[in-house]
Short mmCIF file of C-alpha atoms in Angstrom, two decimals:
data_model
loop_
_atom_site.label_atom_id
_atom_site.label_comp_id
_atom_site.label_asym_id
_atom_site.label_seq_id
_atom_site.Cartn_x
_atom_site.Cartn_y
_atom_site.Cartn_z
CA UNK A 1015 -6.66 -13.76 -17.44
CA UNK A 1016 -4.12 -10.75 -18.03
CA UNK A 1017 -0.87 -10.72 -16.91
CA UNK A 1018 1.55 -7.84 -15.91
CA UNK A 1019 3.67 -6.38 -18.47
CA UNK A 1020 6.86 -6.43 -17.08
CA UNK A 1021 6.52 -9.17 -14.13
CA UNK A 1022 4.24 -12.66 -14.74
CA UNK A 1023 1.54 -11.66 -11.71
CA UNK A 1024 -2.25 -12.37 -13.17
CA UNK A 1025 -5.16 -10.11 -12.57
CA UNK A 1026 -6.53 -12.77 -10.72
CA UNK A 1027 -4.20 -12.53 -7.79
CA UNK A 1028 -6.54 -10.87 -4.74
CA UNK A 1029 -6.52 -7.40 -4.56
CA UNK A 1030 -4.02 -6.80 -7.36
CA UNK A 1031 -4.37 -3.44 -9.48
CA UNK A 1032 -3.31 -2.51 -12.82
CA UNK A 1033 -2.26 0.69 -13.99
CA UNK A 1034 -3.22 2.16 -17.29
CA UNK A 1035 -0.20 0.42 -19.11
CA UNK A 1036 -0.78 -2.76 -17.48
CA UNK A 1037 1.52 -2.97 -15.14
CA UNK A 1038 0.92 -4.15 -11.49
CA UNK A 1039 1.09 -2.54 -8.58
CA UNK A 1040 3.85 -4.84 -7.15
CA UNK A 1041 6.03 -3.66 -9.86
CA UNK A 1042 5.22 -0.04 -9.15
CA UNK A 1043 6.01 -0.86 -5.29
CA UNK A 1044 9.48 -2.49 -6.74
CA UNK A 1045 10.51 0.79 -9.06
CA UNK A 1046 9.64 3.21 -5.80
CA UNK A 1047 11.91 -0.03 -3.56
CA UNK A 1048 14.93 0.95 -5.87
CA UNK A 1049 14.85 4.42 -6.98
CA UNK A 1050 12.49 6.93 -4.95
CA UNK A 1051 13.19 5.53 -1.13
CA UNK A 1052 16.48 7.31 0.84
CA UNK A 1053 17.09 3.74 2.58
CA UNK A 1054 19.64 5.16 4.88
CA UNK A 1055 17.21 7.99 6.13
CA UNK A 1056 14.63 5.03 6.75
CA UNK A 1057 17.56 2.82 8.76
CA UNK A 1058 18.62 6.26 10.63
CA UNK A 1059 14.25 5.99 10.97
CA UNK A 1060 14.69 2.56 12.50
CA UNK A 1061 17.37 3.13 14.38
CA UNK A 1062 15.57 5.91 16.29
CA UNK A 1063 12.56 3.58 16.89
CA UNK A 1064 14.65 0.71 18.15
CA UNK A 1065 16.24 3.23 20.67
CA UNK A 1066 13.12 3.97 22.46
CA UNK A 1067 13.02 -0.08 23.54
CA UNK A 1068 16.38 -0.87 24.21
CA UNK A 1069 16.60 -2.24 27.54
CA UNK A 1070 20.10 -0.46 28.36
CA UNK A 1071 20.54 -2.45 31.55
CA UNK A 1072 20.15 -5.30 30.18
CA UNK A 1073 18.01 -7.15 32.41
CA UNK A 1074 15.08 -8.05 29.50
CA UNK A 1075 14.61 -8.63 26.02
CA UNK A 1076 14.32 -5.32 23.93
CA UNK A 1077 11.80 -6.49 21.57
CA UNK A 1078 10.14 -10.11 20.06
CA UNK A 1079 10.58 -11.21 16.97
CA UNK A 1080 8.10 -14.23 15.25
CA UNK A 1081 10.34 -17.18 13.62
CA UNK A 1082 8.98 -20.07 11.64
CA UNK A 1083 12.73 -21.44 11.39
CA UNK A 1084 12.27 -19.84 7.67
CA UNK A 1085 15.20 -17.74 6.19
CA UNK A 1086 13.62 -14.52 6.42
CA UNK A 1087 12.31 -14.85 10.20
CA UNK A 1088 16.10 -16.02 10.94
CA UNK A 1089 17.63 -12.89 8.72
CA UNK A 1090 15.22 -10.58 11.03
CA UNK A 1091 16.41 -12.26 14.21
CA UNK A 1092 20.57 -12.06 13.17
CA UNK A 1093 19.86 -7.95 11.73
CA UNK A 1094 18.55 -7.11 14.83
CA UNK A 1095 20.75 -9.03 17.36
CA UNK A 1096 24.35 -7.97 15.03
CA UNK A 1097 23.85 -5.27 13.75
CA UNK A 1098 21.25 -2.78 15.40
CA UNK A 1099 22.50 -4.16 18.88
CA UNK A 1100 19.34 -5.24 20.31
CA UNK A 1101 18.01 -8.52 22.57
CA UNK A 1102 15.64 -10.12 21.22
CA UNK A 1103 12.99 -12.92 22.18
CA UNK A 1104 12.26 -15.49 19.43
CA UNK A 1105 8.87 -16.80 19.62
CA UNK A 1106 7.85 -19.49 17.40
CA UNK A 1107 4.19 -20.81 16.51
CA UNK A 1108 4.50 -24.36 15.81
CA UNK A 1109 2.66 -25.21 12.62
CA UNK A 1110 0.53 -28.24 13.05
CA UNK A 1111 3.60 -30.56 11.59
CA UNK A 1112 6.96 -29.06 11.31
CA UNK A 1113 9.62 -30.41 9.20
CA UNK A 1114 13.01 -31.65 10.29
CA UNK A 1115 14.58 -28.79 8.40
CA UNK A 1116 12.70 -26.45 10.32
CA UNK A 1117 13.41 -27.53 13.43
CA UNK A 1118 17.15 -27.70 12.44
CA UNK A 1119 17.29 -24.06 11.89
CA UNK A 1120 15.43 -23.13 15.29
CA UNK A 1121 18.41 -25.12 16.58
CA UNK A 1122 20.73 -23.22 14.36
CA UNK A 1123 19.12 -19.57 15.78
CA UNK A 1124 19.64 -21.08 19.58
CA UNK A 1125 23.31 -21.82 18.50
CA UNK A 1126 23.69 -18.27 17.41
CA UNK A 1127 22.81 -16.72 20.60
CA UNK A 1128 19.10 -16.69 21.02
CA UNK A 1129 16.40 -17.43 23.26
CA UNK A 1130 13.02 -18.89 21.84
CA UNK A 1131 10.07 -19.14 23.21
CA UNK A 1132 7.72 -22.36 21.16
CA UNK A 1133 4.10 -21.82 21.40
CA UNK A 1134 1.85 -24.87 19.93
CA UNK A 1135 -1.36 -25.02 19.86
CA UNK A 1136 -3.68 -27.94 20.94
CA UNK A 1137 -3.75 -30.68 18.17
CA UNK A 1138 -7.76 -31.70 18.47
CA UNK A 1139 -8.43 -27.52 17.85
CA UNK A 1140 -5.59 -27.39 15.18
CA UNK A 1141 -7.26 -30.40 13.84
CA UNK A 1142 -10.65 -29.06 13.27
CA UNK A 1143 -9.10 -25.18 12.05
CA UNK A 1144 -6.90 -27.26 9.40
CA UNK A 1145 -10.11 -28.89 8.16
CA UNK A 1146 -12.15 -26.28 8.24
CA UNK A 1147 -9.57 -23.88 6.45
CA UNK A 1148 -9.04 -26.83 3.25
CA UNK A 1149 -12.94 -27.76 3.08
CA UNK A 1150 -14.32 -24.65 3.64
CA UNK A 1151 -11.45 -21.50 2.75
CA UNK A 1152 -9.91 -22.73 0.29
CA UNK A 1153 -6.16 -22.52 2.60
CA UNK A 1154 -4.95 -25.49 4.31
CA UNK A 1155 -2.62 -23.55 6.24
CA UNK A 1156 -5.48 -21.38 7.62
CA UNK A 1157 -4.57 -21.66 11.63
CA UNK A 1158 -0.83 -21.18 11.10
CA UNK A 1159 -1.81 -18.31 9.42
CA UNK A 1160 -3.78 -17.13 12.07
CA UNK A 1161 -0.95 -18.25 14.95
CA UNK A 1162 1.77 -16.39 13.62
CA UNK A 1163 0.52 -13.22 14.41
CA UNK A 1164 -1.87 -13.89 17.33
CA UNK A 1165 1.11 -15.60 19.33
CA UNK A 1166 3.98 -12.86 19.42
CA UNK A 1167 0.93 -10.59 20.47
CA UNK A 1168 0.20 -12.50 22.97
CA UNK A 1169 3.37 -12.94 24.19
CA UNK A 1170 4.25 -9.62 23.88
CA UNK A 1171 1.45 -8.74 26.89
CA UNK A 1172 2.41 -11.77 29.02
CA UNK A 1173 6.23 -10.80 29.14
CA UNK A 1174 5.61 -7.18 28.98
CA UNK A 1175 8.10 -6.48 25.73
CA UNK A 1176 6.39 -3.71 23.73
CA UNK A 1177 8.12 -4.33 20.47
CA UNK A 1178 7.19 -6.48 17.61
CA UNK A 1179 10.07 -6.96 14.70
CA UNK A 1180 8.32 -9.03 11.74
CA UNK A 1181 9.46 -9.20 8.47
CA UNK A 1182 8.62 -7.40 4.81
CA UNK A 1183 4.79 -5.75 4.35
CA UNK A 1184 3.87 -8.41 1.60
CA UNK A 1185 0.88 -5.35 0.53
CA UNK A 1186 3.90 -3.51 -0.64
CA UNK A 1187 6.39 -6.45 -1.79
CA UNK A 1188 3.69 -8.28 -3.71
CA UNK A 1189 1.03 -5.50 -4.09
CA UNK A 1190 -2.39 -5.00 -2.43
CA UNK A 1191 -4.15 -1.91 -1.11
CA UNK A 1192 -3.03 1.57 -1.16
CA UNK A 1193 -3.94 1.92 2.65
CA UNK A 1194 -1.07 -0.64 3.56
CA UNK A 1195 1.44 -0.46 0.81
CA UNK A 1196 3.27 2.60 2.77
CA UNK A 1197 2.53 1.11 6.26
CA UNK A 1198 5.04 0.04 8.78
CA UNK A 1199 3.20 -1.01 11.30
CA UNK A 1200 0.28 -3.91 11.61
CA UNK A 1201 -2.40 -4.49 13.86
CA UNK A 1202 -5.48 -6.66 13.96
CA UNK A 1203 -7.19 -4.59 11.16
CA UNK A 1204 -4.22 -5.77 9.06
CA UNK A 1205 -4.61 -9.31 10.33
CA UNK A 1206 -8.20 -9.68 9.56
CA UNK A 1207 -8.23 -8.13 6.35
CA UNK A 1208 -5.13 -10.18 4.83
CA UNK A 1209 -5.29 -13.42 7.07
CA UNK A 1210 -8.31 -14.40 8.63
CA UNK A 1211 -9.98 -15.58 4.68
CA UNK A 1212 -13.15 -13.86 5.75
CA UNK A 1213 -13.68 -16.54 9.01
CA UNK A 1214 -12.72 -14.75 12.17
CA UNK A 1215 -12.68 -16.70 15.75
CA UNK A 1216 -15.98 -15.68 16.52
CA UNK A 1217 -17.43 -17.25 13.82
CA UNK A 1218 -15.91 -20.89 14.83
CA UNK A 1219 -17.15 -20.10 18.47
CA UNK A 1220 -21.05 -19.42 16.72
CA UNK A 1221 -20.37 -22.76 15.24
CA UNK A 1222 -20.26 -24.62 18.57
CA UNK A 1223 -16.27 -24.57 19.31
CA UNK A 1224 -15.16 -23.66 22.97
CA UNK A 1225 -14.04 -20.47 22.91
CA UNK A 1226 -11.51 -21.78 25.70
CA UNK A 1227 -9.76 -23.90 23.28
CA UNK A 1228 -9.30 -21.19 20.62
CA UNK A 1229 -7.13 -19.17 23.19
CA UNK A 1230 -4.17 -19.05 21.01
CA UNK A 1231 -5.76 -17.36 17.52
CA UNK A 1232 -7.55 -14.89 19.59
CA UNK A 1233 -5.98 -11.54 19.32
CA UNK A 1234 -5.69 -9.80 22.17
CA UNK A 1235 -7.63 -6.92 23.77
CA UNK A 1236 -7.09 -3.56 22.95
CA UNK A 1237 -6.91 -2.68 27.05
CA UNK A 1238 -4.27 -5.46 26.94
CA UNK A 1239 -2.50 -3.86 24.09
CA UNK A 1240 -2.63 -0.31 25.71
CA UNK A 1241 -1.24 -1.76 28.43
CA UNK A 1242 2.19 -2.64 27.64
CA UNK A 1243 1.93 -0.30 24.49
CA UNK A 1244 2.51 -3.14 22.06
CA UNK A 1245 3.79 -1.66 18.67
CA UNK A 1246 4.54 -4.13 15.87
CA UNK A 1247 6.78 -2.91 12.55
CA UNK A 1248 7.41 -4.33 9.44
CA UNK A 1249 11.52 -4.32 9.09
CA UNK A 1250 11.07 -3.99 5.34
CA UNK A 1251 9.64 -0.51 5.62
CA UNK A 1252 13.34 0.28 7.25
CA UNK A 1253 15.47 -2.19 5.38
CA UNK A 1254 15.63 -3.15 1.20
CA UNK A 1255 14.19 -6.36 1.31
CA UNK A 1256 15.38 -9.07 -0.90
CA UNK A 1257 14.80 -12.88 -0.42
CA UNK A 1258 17.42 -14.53 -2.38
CA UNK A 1259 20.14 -11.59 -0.83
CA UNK A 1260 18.71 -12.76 2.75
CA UNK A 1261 18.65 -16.14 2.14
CA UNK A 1262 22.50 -16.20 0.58
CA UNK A 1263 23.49 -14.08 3.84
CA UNK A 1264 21.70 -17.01 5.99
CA UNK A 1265 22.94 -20.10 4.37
CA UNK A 1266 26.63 -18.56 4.75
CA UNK A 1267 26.54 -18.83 8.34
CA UNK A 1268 24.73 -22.31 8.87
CA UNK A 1269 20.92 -21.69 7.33
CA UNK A 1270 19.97 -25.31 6.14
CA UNK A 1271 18.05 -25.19 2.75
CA UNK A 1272 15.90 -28.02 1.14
CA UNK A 1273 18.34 -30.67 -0.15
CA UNK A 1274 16.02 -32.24 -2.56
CA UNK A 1275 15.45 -28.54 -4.38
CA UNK A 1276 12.84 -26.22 -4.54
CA UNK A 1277 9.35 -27.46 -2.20
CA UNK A 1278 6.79 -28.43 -4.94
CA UNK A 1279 5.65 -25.62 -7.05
CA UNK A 1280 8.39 -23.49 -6.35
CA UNK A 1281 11.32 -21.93 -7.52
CA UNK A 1282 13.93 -21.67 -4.85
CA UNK A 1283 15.27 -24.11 -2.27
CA UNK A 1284 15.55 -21.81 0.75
CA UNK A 1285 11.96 -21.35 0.91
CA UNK A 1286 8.96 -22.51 2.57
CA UNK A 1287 10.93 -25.07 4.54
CA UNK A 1288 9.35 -25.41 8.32
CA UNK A 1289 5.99 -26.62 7.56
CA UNK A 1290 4.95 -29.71 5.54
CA UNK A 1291 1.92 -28.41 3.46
CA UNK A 1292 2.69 -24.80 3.21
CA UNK A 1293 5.58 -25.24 0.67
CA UNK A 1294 3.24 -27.52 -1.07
CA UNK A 1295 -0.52 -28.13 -0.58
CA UNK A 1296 -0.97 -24.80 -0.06
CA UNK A 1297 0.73 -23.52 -2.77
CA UNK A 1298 -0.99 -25.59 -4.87
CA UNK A 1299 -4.49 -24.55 -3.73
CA UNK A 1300 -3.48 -21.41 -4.58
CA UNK A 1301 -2.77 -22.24 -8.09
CA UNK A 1302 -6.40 -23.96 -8.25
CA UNK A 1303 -8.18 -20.80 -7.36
CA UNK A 1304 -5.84 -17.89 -9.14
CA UNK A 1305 -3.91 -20.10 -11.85
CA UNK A 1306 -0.51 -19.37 -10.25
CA UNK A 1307 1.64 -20.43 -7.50
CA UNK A 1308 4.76 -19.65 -5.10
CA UNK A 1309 7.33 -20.10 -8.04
CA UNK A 1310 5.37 -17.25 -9.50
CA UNK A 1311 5.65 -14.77 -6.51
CA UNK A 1312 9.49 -15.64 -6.74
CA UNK A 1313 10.21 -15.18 -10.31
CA UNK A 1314 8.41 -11.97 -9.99
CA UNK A 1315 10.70 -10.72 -7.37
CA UNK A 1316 13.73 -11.84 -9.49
CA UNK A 1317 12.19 -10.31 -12.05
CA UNK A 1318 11.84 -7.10 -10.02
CA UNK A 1319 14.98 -6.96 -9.14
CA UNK A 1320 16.89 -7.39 -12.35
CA UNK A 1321 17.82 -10.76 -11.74
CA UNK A 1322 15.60 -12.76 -14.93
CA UNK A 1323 14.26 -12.12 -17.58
CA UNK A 1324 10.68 -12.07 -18.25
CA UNK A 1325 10.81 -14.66 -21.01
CA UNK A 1326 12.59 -16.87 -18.77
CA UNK A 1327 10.29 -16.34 -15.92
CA UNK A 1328 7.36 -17.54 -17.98
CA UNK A 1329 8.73 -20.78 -19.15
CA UNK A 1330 9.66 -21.13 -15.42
CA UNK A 1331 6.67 -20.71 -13.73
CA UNK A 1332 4.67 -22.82 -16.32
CA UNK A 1333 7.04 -25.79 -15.59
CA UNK A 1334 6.64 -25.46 -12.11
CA UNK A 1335 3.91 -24.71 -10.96
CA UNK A 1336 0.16 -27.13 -11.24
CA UNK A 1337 1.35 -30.49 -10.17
CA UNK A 1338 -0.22 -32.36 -7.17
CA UNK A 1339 1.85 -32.01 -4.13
CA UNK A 1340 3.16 -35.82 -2.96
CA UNK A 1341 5.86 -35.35 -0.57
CA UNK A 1342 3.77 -35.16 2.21
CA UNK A 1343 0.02 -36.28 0.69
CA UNK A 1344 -0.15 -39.42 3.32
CA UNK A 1345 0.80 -37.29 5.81
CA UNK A 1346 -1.95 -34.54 5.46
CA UNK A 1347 -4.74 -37.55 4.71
CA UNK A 1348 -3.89 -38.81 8.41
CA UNK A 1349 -3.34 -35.26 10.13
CA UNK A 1350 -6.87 -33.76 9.21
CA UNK A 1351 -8.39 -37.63 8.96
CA UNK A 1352 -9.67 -37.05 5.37
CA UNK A 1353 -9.97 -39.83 2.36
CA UNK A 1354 -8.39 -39.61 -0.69
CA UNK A 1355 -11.78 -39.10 -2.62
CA UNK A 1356 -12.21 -36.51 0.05
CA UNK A 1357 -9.42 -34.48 -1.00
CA UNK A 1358 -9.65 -34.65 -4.69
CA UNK A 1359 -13.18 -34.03 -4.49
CA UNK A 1360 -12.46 -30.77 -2.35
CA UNK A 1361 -9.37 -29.64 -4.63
CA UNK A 1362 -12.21 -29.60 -7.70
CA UNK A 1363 -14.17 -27.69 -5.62
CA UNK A 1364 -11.67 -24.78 -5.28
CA UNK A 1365 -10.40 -25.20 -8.53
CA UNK A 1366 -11.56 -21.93 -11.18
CA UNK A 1367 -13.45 -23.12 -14.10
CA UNK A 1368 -13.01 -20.03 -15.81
CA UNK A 1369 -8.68 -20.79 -15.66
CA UNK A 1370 -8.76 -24.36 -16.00
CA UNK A 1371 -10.20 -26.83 -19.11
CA UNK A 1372 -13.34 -28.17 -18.66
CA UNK A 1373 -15.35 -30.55 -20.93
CA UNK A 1374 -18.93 -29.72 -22.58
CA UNK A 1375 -20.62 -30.74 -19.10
CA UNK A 1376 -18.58 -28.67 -16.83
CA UNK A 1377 -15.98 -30.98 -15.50
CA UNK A 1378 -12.75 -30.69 -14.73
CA UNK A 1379 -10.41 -31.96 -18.03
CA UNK A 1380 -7.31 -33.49 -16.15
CA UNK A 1381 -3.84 -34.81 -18.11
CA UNK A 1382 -2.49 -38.21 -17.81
CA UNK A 1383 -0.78 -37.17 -14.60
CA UNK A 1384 -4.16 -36.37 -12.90
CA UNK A 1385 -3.24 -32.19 -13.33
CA UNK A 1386 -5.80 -29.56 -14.14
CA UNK A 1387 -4.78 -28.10 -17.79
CA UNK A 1388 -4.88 -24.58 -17.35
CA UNK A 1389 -6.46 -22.99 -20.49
CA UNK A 1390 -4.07 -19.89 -21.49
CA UNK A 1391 -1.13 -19.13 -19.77
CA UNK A 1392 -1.78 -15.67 -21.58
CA UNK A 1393 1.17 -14.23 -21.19
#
């Protein structure tokens, strides 16, 4: 593995590049973020934009915005609504268990002054998507995935509100391909390249699922999308993103954060909070297959930002991260109806041999605590 010189990201993060002094294109992204980008030309930009939807008599929402009942979805939600002046419709794509925390801040968003719309899924299809996305993608969280970005789509079309608000372009926060690092706008290109793990819907119907029951994570057609003239932006393109700014801004006015710390394998307490395996099972799967976590895409942003030290940052993320998730183990087991041998067996399976310590027939060498060693952290 090789790691960035000035943030801790690995070459083995998807779709990362390296320049010729071995730095990643993340950090790049970050130096343009705070030196080369007039951010009040690209609010006056957004401003503009937001004009052309605003609903002046006020009889219907100006535009939708997604929410998890996450910091950043709730910081999108409050920037619109208080300070660009616009009405917006919260929709919300219930993860397959939510957490009481999450559902605390949906309540905390209503109590602010906003509708939301909550759009769930069927369990027996979320069910078999959940399965399929741990035993067969790698991503346990594969469906949600999917739903948060099928849903406001499709609600978009049913309630005729052309505007999308989500949150930062992650191509250009955490780095990815030149295409979408200067994008503000996504579509279903975007989606399928970045979301879908390779699977799309069509594939589950060619396995024998009923395409009726796969409503929700099908993306709309573009006819539909003409029709109302659906646009969805990425409010980071208009607005300097930063997490732990948002988060602060949040928790001021009534945000509730984890109060038992950071979720397992991360770094902050304000994140990851509405679903029960995202902050941790699938963080941790992530670790398995590219020897680093979610504590590692926060320190980096610190990092970025002039916040920590690299130094620090390593020592951080190597305490952190690679520990089996427990807070919510029993609860997974039951949801997707797996065994225990099941699941470890599967974890092995996604795990990289080339990070991780094997012995002299291949297998996985595991410490005292049932953790993969990983072999050098490199750095």
């Amino acid at each position: 593995m090789r790691y960035c010189r000035k943030c801790v990201y690995p070459d083995t993060r998807p779709e990362q590049v390296f320049d010729e002094e071995g730095v990643c294109d993340a950090c790049r992204s970050a130096e343009k973020k705070c030196s080369d980008i007039d951010w009040q030309k690209r609010r006056e930009e957004l401003i503009k934009t937001l004009r052309q939807y605003k609903n002046e008599e006020g009889t219907w929402w100006d535009c939708i915005i997604p929410v998890s009942g996450g910091k950043n979805s709730c910081y999108q939600a409050y920037k619109m609504k208080y300070e660009y002046g616009m009405n917006p419709l919260l929709v919300n794509f219930i993860p397959c268990e939510m957490t009481d925390i999450g559902n605390r801040n949906l309540l905390f968003l209503r109590d602010l002054g906003f509708d939301i719309i909550q759009v769930g899924a069927n369990r027996k299809i979320y069910r078999e998507m959940s399965r399929k996305g741990f035993f067969d993608l790698g991503d346990c969280c594969w469906p949600e995935h999917i739903g948060l970005f099928t849903t406001p789509f499709k609600v978009a079309i049913q309630y005729n509100i052309p505007l999308i608000v989500y949150g930062e372009n992650s191509q250009f926060e955490y780095g990815g391909p030149q295409s979408w690092r200067e994008k503000n706008t996504l579509n279903r290109n975007w989606l399928e390249q970045f979301q879908m793990l390779g699977c799309r819907i069509s594939d589950l119907i060619d396995e024998g699922v009923d395409k009726k029951d796969l409503l929700m994570f099908q993306y709309p057609s573009e006819e539909e999308l003409k029709r109302v003239g659906v646009t969805a932006v990425f409010l980071g393109y208009y607005v300097f993103w930063d997490n732990k700014t948002q988060a602060e801004e949040m928790i001021k006015i009534g945000f509730e954060v984890n109060p038992d710390g950071p979720c397992e394998g991360g770094y902050f307490n304000f994140e990851n909070l509405d679903c029960k395996w995202i902050g941790g099972l699938h963080d941790y799967m992530k670790f398995l297959k590219y020897g680093y976590g979610r504590a590692t895409d926060q320190l980096c942003n610190e990092i970025r930002l002039g916040r920590l030290e690299r130094d620090k940052a390593l020592r951080l993320a190597k305490e952190l991260e690679g520990k089996l998730p427990k807070k919510y183990h029993q609860d997974y087991l039951q949801f997707i109806r797996c065994t225990e041998k099941e699941y470890r067996d599967n974890l092995d399976k996604f795990t990289n041999k080339k990070i991780f310590k094997t012995d002299k027939n291949g297998n996985l060498v595991k410490d005292e605590n049932g953790d993969v060693i990983k072999i050098d952290y490199g750095y």
